[in-house]
Coordinates of N, CA and C and ligand atoms in Angstrom, one line a residue:
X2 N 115.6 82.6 112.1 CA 114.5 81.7 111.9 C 113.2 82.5 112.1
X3 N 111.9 82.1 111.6 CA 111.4 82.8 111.7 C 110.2 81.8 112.1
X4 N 108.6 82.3 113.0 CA 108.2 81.2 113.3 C 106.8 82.4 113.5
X5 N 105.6 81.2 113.6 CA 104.3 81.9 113.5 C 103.6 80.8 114.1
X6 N 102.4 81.4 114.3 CA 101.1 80.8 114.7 C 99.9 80.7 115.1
X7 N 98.7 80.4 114.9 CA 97.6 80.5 114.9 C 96.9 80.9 116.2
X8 N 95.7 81.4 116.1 CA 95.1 82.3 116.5 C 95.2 81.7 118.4
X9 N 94.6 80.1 118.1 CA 94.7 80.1 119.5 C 95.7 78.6 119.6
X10 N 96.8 79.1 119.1 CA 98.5 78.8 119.7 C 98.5 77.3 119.4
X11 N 97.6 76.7 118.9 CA 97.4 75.0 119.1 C 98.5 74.7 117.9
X12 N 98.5 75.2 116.6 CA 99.2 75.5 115.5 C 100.2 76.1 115.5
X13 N 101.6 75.8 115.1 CA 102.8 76.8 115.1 C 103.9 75.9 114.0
X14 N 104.7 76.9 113.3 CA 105.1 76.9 112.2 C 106.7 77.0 112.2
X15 N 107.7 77.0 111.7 CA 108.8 77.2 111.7 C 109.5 77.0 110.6
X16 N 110.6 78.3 110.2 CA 111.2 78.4 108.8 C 112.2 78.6 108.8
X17 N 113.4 78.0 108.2 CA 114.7 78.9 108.3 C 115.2 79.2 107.2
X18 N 114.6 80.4 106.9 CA 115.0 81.3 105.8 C 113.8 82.7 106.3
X19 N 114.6 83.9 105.6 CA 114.4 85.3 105.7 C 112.8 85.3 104.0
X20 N 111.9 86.2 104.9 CA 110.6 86.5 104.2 C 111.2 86.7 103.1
X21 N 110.4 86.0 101.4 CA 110.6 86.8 100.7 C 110.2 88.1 100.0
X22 N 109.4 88.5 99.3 CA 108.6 89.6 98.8 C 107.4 89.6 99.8
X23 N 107.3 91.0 100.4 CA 105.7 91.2 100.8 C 104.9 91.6 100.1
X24 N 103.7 91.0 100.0 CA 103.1 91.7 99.3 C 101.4 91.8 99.7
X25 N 100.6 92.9 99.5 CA 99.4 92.5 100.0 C 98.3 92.3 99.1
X26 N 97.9 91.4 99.1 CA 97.0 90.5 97.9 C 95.3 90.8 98.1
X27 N 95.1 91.3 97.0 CA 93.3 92.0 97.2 C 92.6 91.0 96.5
X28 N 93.1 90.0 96.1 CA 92.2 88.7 95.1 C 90.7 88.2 96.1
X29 N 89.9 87.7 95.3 CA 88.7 87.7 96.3 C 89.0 86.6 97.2
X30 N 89.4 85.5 96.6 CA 90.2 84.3 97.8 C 90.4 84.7 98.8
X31 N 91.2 85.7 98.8 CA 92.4 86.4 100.0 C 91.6 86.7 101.0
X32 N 90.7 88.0 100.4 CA 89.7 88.7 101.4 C 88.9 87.5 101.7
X33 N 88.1 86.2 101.2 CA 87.3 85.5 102.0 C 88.0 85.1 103.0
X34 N 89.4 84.7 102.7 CA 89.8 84.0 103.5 C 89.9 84.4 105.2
X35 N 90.2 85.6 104.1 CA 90.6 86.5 105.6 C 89.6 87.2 106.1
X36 N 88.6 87.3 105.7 CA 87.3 88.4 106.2 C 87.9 89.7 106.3
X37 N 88.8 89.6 105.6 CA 89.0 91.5 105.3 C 89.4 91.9 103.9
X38 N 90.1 93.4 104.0 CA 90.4 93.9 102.6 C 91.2 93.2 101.6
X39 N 92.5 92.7 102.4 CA 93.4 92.0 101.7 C 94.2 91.3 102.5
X40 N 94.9 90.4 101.9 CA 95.6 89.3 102.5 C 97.5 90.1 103.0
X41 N 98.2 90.2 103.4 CA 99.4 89.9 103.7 C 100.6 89.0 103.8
X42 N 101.1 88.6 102.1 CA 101.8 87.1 102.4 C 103.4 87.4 101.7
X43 N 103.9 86.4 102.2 CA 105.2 86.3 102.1 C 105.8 85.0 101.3
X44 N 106.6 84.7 100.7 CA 106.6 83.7 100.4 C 108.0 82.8 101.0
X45 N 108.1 81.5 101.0 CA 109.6 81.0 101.6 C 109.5 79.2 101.4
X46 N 110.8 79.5 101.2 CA 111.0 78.0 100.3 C 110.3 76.8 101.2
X47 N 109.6 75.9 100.4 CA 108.9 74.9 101.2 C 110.0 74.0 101.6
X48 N 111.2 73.5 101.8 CA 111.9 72.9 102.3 C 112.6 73.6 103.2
X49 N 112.0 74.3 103.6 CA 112.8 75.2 104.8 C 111.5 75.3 105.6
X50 N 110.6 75.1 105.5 CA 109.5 75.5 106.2 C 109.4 73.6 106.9
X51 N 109.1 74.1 108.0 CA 108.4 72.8 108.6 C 107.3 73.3 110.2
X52 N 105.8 72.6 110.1 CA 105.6 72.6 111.2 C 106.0 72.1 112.6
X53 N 106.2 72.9 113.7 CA 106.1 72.9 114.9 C 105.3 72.0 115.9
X54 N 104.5 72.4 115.4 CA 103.0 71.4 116.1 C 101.5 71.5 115.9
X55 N 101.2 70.8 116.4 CA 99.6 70.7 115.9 C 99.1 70.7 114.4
X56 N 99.7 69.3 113.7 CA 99.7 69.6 112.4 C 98.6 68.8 112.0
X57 N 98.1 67.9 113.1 CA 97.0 67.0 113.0 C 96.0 67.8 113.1
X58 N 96.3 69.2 113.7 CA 94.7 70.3 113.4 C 94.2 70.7 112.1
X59 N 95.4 70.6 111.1 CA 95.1 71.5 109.9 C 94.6 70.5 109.1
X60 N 94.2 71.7 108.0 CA 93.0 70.7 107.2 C 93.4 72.4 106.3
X61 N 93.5 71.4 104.9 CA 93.3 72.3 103.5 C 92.0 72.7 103.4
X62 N 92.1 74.0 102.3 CA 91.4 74.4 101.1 C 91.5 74.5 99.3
X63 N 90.9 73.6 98.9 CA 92.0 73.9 97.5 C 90.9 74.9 97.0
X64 N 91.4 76.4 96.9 CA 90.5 77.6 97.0 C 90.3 77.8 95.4
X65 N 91.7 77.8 94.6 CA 91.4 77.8 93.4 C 92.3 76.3 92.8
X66 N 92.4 76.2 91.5 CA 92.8 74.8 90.9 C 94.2 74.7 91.3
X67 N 94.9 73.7 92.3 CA 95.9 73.5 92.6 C 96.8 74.5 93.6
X68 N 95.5 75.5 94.3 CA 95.9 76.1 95.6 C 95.3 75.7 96.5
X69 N 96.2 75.4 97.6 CA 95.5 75.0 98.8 C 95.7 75.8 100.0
X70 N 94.4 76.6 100.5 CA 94.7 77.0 101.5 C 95.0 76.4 103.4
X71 N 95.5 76.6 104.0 CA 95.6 75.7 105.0 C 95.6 76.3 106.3
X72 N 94.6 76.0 107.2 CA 94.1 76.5 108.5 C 94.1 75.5 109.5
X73 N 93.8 76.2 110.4 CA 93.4 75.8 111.9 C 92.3 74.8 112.0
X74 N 91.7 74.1 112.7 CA 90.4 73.7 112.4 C 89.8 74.2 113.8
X75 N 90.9 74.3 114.6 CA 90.6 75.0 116.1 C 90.2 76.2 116.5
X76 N 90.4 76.9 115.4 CA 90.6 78.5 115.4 C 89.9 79.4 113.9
X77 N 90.4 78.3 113.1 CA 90.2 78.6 111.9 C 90.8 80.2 111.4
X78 N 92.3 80.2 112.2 CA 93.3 80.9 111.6 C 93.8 80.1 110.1
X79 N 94.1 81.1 109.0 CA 94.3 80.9 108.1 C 96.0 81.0 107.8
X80 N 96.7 79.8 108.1 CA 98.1 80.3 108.6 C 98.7 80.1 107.4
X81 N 99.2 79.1 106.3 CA 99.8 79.1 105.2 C 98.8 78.6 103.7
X82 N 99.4 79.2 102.6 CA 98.8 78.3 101.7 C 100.0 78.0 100.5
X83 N 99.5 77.4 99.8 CA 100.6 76.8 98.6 C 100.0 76.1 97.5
X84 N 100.9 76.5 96.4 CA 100.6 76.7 94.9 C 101.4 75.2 94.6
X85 N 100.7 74.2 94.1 CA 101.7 73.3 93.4 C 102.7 73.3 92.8
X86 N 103.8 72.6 92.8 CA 105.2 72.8 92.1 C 105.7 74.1 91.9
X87 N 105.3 74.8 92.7 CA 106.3 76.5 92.9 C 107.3 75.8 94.0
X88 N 107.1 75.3 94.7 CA 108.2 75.2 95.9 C 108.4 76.0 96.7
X89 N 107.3 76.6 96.7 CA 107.5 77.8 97.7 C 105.7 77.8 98.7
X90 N 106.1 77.9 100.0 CA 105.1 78.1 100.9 C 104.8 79.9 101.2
X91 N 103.1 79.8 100.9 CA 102.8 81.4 101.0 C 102.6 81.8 102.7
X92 N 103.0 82.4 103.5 CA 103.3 82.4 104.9 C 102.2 83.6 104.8
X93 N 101.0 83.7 105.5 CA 99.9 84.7 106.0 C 100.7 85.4 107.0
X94 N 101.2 86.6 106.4 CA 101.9 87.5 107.2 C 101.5 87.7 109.1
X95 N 99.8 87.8 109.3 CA 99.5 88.0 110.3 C 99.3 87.0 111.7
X96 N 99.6 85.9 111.0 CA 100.2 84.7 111.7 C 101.8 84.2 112.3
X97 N 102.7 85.6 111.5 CA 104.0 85.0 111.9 C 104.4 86.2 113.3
X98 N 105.0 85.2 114.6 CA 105.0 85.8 115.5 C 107.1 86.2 115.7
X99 N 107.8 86.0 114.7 CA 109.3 86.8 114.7 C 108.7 88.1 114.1
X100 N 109.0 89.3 114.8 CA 108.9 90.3 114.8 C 110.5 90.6 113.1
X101 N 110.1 91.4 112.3 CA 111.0 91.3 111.2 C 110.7 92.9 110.7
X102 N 111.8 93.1 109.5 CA 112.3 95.1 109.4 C 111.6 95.0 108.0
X103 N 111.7 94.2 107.1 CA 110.8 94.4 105.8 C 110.0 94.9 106.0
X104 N 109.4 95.3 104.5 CA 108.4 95.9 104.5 C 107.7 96.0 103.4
X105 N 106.8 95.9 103.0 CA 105.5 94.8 101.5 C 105.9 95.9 100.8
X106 N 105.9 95.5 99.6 CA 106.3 95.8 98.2 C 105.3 96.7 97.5
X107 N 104.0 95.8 97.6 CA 103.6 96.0 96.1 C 101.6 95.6 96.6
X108 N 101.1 96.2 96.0 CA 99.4 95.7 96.2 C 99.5 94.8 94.9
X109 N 98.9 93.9 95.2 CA 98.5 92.3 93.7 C 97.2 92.8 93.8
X110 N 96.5 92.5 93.2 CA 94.8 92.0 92.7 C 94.4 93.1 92.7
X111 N 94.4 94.0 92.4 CA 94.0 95.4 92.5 C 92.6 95.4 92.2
X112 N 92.3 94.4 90.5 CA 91.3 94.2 89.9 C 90.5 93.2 90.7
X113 N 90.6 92.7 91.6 CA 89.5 92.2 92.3 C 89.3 92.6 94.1
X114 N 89.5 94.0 93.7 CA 89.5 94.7 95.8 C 88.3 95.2 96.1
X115 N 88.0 95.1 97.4 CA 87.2 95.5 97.8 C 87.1 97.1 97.3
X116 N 85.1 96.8 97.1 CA 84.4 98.2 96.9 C 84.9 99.4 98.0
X117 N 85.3 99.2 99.3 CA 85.1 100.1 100.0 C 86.7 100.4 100.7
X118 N 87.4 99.7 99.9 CA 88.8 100.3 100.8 C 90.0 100.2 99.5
X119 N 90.3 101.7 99.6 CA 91.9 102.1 98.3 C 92.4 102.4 99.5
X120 N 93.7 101.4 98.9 CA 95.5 101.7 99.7 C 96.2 103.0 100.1
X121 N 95.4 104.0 99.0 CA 95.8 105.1 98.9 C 94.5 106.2 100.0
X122 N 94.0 105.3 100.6 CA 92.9 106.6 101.4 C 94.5 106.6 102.5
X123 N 94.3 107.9 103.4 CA 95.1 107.8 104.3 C 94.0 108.0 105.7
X124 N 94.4 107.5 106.7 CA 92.9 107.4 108.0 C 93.7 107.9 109.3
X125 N 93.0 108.4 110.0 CA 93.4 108.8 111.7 C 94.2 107.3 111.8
X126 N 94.6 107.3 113.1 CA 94.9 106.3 114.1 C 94.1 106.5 115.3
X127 N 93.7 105.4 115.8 CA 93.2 105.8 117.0 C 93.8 104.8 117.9
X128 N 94.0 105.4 119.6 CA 94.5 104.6 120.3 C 93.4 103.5 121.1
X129 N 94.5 102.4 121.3 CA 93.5 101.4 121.8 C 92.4 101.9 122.7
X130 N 91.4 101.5 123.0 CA 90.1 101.7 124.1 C 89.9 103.4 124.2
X131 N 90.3 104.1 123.2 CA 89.5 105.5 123.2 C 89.0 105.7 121.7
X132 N 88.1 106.9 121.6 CA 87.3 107.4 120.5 C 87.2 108.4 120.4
X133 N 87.7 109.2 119.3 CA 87.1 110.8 119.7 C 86.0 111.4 120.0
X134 N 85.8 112.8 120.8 CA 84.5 113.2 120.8 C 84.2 113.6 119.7
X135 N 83.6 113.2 118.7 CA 83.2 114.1 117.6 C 81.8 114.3 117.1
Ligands
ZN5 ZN1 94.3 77.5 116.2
ZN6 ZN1 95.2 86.5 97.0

């Protein structure tokens, strides 16, 4: 089973079925949604998905014609969205708290990514709470 949830815990999700394709999505939707480069989503059959709790928090977005994205109102974690008649719920990767061995496929939207970040730069790591001297 796999299970997720929003930023401050009021929202939580539950699925029983295994992620299917990852992938990470550069469409401009994605990035608003997310205030970053790109989105991280998974997809999994909507009759296997059911919320947990706090479902009286959420509130749609219908972002484009017959997608709705769906968040927190408490937090305004962006935890799933869904495409009419696919039957399938899109699961915001960085919301789901079962730790899982997959691993994303494929960059989507290429044609609409941010000016300032390619998949292909490779970057330091830095450890939490330090900085280099440089
Ligand atoms: Zn929340
Ligand atoms: Zn997208």
């Amino acid at each position: 089973m796999l299970t997720g949830s929003c930023m401050c815990g009021s929202v939580a999700y539950e699925v029983d079925a295994e992620p299917g394709r990852i992938v990470h999505c550069h469409c401009a939707t994605c990035r608003k949604a997310q205030g970053s480069a790109f989105s991280t989503v998974t997809n999994v059959p909507h009759d296997r998905f059911r919320w947990a709790k706090g479902e009286n928090l959420i509130r749609g977005f219908e972002s484009s014609p017959g997608k709705k994205r769906y968040f927190c109102t408490q937090c305004g974690s962006h935890i799933v969205a869904e495409r009419a008649g696919t039957g399938t719920i899109l699961l915001r990767m960085g919301c789901l708290d079962t730790p899982i061995t997959q691993r994303p496929k494929v960059h989507i939207w290429r044609s609409d990514c941010a000016s300032w970040f390619d998949p292909k730069d490779q970057l330091p790591e830095w450890q939490e709470g330090t900085a280099p001297k440089t």
